[in-house]
Short mmCIF file of C-alpha atoms in Angstrom, two decimals:
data_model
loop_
_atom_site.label_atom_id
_atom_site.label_comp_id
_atom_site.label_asym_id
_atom_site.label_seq_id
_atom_site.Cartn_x
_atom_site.Cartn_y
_atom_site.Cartn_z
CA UNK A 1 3.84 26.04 36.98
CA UNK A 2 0.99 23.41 36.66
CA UNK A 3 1.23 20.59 34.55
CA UNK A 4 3.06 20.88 31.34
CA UNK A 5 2.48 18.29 28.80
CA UNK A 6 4.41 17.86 25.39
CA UNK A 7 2.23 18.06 22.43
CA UNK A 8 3.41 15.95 19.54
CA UNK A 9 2.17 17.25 16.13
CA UNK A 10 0.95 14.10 13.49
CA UNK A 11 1.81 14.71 10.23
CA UNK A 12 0.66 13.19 6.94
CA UNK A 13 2.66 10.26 5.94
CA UNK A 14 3.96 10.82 2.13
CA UNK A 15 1.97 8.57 -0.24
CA UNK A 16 3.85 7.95 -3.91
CA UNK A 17 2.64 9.62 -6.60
CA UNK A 18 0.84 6.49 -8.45
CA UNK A 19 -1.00 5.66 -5.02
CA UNK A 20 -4.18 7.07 -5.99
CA UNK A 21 -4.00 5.99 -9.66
CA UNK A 22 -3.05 2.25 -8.34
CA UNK A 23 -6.16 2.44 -6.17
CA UNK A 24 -8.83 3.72 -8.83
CA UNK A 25 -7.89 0.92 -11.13
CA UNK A 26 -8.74 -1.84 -8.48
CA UNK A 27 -11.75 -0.22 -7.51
CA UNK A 28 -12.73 -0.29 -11.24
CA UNK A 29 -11.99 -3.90 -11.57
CA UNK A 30 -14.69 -4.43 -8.54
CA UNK A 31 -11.44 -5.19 -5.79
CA UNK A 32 -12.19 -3.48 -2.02
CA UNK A 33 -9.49 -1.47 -1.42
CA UNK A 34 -8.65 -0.18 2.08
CA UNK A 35 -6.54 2.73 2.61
CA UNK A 36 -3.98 2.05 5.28
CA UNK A 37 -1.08 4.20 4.33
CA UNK A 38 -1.55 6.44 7.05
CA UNK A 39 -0.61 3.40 9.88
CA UNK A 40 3.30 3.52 9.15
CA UNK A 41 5.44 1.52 11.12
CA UNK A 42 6.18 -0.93 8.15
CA UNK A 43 2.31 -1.44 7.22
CA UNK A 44 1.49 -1.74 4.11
CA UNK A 45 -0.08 0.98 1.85
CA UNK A 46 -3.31 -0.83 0.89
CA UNK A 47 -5.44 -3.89 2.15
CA UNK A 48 -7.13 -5.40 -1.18
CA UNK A 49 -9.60 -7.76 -1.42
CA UNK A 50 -10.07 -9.90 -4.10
CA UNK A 51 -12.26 -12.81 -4.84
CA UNK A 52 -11.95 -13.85 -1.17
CA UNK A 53 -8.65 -13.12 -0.77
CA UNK A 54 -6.92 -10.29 1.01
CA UNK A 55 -4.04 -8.98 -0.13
CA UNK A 56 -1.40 -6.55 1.86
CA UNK A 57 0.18 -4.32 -0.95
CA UNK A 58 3.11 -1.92 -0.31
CA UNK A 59 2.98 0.71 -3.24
CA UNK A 60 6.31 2.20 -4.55
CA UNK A 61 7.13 4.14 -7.36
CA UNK A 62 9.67 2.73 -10.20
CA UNK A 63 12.91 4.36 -7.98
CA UNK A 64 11.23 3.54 -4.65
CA UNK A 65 12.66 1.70 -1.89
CA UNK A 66 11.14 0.49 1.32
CA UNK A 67 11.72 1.79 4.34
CA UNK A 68 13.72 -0.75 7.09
CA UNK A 69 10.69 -0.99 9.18
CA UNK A 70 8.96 -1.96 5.43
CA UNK A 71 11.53 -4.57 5.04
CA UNK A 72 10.70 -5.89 8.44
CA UNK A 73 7.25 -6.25 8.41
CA UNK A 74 7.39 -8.00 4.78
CA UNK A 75 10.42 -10.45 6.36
CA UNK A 76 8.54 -11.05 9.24
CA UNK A 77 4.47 -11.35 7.96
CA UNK A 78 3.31 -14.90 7.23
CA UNK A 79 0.79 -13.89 5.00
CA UNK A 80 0.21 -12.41 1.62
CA UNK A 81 1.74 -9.19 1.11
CA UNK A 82 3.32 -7.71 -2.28
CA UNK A 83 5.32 -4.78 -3.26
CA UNK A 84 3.91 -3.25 -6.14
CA UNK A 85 5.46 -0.40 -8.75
CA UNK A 86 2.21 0.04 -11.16
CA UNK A 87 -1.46 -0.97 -11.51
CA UNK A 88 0.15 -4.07 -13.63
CA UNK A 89 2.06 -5.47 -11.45
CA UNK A 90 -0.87 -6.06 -9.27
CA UNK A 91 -3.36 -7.17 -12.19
CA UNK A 92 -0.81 -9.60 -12.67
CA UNK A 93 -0.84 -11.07 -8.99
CA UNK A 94 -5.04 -11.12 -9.42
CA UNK A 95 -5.33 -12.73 -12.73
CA UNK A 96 -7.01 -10.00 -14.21
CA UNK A 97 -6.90 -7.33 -17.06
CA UNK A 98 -7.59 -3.60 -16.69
CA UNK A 99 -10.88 -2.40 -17.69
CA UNK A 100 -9.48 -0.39 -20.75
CA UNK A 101 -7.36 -3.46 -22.33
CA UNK A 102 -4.18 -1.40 -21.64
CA UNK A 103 -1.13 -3.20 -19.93
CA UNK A 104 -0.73 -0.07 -17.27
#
């Protein structure tokens, strides 16, 4: 028979469930956000900027753990990246409040 090619099927990588909530409160506090949770292979979730900086943030939920190839990009990256559990933890990191006062 001719030519027969595998076809591999892409699937969605899994975001956690405070991704998007994570996201909308940087956007509100005037960060860019990039979304790069669909690049696996260790990559971070999100690529923040924030008064000319750029941050690399892995997002997890409170039980979370990162994945080996996680672990190996953070060991192994020279620059700034951060594991985060809530919107807080990254307010902290920036210097910054939320918008509504709360400490999310």
């Amino acid at each position: 028979m001719g030519d027969v090619r595998k076809v591999t099927k892409m699937r969605a990588k899994k975001v956690d469930d405070n991704h998007k909530e994570i996201v909308k409160a940087l956007r509100q506090i005037g960060a860019s956000v990039f979304d790069t949770s669909s690049l696996g292979r260790g990559f971070p979730d999100i690529v923040v900027g924030w008064q000319g900086v750029n941050y690399l943030v892995e997002i997890k939920t409170t039980k979370g753990k990162p994945t080996e190839q996680q672990v190996n990009f953070f060991v192994n990256w020279r620059g700034q990246a951060v594991l985060v559990r809530a919107a807080s933890d990254i307010f902290n990191l920036l210097g910054v409040q939320p918008l509504d006062g709360s400490k999310k």
